[in-house]
GROMACS .gro file of C-alpha atoms in nm:
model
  196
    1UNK     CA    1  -1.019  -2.525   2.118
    2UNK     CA    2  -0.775  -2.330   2.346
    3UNK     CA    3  -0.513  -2.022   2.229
    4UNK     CA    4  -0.256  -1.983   2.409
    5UNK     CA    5  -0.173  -1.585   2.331
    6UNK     CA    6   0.216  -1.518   2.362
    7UNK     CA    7   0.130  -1.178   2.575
    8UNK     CA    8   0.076  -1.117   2.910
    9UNK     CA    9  -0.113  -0.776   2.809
   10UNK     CA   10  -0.443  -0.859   2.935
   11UNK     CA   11  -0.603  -0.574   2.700
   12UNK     CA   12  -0.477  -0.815   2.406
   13UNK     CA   13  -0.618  -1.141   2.560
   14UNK     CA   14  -0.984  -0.888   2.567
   15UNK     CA   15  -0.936  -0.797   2.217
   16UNK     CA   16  -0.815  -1.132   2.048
   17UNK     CA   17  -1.154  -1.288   2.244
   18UNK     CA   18  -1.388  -1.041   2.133
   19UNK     CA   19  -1.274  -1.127   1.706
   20UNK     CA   20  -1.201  -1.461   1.737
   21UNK     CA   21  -1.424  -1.546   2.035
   22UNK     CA   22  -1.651  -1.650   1.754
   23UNK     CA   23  -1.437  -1.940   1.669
   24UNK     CA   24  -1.547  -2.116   1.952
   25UNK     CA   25  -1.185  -2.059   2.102
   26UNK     CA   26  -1.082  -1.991   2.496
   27UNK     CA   27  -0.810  -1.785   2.450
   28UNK     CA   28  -0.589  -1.722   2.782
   29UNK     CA   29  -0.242  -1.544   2.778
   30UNK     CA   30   0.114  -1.743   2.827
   31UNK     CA   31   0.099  -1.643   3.182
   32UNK     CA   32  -0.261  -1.827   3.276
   33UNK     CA   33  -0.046  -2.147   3.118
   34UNK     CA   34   0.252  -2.094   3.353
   35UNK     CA   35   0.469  -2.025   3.016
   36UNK     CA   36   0.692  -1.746   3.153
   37UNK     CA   37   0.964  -1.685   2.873
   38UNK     CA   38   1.044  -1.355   2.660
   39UNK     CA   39   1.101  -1.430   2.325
   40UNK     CA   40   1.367  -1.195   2.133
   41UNK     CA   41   1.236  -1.083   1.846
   42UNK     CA   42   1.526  -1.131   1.533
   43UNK     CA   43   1.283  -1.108   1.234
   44UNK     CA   44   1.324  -0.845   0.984
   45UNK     CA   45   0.939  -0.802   0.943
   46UNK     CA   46   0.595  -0.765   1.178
   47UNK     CA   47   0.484  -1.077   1.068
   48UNK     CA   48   0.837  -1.248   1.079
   49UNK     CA   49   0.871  -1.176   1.458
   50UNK     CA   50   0.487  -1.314   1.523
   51UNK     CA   51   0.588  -1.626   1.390
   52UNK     CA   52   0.909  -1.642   1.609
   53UNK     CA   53   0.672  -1.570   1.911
   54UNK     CA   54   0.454  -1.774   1.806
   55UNK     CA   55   0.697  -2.094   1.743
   56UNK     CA   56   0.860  -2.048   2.058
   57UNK     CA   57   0.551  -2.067   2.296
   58UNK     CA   58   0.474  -2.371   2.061
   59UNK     CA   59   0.736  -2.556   2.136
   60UNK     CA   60   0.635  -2.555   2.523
   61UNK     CA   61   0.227  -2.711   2.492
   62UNK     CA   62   0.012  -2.864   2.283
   63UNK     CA   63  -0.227  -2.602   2.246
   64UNK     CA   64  -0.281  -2.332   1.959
   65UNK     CA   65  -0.068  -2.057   1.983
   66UNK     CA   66  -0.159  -1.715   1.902
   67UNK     CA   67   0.126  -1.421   1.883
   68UNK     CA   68   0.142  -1.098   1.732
   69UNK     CA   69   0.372  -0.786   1.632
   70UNK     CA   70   0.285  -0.420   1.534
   71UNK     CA   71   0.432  -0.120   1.506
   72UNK     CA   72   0.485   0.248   1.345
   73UNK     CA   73   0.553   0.317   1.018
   74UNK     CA   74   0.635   0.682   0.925
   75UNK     CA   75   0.714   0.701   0.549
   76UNK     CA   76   0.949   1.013   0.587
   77UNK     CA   77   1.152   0.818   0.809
   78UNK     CA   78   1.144   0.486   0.524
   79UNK     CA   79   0.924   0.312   0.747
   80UNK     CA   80   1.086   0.392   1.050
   81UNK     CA   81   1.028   0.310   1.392
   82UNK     CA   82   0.865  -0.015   1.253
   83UNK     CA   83   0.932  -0.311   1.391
   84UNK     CA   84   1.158  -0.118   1.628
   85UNK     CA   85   0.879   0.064   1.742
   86UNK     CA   86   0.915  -0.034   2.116
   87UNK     CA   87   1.276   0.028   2.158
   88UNK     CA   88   1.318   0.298   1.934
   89UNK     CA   89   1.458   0.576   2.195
   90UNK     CA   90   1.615   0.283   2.364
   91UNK     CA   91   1.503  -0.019   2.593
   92UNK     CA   92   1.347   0.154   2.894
   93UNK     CA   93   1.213   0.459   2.719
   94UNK     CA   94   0.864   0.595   2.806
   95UNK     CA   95   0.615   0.664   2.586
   96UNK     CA   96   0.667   0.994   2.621
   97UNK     CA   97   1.038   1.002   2.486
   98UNK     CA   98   0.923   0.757   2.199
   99UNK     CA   99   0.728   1.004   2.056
  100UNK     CA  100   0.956   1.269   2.116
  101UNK     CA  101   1.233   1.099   1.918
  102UNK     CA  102   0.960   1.050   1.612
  103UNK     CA  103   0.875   1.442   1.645
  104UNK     CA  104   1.240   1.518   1.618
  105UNK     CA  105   1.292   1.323   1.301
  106UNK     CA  106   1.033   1.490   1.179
  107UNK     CA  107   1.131   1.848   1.219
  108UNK     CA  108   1.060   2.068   0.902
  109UNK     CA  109   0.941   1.793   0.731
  110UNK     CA  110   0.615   1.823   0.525
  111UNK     CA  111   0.521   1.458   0.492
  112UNK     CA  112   0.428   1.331   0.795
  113UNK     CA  113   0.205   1.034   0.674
  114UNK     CA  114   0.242   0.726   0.920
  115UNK     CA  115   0.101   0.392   0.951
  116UNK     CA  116   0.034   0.163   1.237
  117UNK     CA  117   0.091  -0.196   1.111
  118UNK     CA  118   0.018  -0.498   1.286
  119UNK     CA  119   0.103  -0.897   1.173
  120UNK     CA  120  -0.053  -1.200   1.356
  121UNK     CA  121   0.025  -1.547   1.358
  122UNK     CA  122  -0.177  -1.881   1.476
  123UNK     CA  123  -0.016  -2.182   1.490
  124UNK     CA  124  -0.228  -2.481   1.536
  125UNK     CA  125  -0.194  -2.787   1.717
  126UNK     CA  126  -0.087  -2.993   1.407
  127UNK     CA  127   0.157  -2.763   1.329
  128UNK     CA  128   0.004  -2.564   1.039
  129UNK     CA  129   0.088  -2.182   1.036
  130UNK     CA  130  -0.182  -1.912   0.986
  131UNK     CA  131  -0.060  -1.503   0.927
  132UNK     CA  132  -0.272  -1.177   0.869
  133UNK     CA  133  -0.154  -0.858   0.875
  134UNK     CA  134  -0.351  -0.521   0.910
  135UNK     CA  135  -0.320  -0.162   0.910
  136UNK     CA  136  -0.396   0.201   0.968
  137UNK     CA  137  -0.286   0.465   0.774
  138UNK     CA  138  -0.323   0.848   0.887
  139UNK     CA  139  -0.051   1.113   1.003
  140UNK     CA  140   0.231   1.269   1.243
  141UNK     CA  141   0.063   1.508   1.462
  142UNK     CA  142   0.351   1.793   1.547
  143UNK     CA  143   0.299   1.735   1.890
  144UNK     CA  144   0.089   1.477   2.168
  145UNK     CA  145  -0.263   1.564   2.120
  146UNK     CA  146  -0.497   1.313   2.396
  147UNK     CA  147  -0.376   1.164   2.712
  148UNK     CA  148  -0.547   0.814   2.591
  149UNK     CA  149  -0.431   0.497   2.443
  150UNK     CA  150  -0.051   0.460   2.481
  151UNK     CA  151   0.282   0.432   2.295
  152UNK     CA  152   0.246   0.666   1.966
  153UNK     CA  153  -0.092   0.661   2.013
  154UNK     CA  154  -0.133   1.086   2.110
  155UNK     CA  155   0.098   1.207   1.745
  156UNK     CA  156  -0.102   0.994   1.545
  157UNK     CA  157  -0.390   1.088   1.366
  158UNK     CA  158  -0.618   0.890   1.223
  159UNK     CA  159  -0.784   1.005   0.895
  160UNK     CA  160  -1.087   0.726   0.961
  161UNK     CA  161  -1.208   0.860   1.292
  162UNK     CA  162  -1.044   1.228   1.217
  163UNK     CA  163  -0.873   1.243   1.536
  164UNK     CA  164  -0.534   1.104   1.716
  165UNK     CA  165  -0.573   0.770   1.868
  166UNK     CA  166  -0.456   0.956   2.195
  167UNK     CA  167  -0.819   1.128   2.161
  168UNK     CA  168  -1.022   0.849   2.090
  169UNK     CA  169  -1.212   0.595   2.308
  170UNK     CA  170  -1.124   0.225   2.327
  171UNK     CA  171  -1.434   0.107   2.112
  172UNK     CA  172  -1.335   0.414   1.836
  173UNK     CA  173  -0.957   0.307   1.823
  174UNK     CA  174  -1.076  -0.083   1.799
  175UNK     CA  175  -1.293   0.031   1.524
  176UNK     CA  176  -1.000   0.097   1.265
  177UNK     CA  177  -0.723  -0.051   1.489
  178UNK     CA  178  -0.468  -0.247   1.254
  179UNK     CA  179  -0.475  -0.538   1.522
  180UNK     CA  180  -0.856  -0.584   1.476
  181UNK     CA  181  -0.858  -0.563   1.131
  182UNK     CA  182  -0.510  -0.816   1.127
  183UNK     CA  183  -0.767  -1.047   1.330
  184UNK     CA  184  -1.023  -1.007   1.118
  185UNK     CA  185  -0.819  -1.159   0.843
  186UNK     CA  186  -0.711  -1.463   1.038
  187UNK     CA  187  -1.068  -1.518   1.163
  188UNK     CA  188  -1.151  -1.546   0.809
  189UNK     CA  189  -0.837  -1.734   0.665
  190UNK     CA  190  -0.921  -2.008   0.961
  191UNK     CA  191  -1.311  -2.056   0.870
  192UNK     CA  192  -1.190  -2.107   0.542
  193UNK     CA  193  -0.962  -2.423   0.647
  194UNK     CA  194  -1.246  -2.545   0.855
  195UNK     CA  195  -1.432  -2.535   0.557
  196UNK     CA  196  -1.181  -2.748   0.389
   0.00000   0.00000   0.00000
């Protein structure tokens, strides 16, 4: 079986190969299939705008399509960035100005627990939908600690591997990472239908 992946982030296409790989499953991004659209994402959850990815690559081959969303979610803030997480400070902001908007929101405030939250979806050829959602729960740094990873990656800490995800190595942050463990669910939810 093939998956399409609705990214053209090839550190994605490595990490949805190395869980689902198992599958038996050849999974290449939208941009190895010629698919060149970007989907606007209108859903008012992670797992809402996977599907809309999702459907919309769909609709263009006959393939399975895999998409997914994450995001930060810093409980002082009631869950904000979220599924704005990329645009927060605005369209083109760096990574840098991201986090600086989060540490400003955050000034004088003493509960600075934070989760990254990621929601995948798999549609198969036949048209059945498949959705998983994982997370990681740990804390606002008060400033960028580690030049690794990317996005929020440096301000937040992750109780698991009691360190930011800006300080950790790839393998470490795919250890606890809320995509692997969103995959992990959805590799299990589809040997279960095979099963079937």
């Amino acid at each position: 079986m093939k998956i399409i992946a609705a990214t053209k982030n090839r550190g994605k296409i490595r990490e949805f190969q190395a869980i689902l790989g198992g599958l038996g499953a050849e999974i290449v991004s939208q941009g190895d299939e010629g698919i060149d659209v970007d989907v606007v994402e209108t859903g008012n959850s992670f797992i809402e705008n996977a599907l809309i990815k999702a459907r919309a690559i769909a609709m263009l081959c006959d393939d399975a399509v895999l998409a997914d969303d994450s995001g930060l979610c810093v409980d002082a803030l009631d869950g904000r960035p979220g599924i704005f997480s990329a645009r927060y400070a605005g369209a083109d902001a760096t990574d840098a100005e991201k986090m600086e908007k989060v540490l400003k929101e955050l000034e004088g405030e003493r509960d600075r627990s934070a989760r990254f939250v990621s929601a995948v979806a798999l549609i198969l050829p036949d048209g059945r939908e498949v959705t998983a959602q994982g997370e990681v729960r740990g804390y606002i740094t008060e400033g960028p600690v580690g030049d690794g990873g990317f996005g929020y990656d440096p301000i937040f800490y992750s109780t698991e591997l009691e360190k930011t995800f800006g300080q950790a190595t790839d393998a470490e942050k795919n250890r606890v990472s809320h995509r692997g463990r969103a995959l992990e669910q959805l590799y299990g939810k589809i040997q279960q239908m095979m099963g079937e």
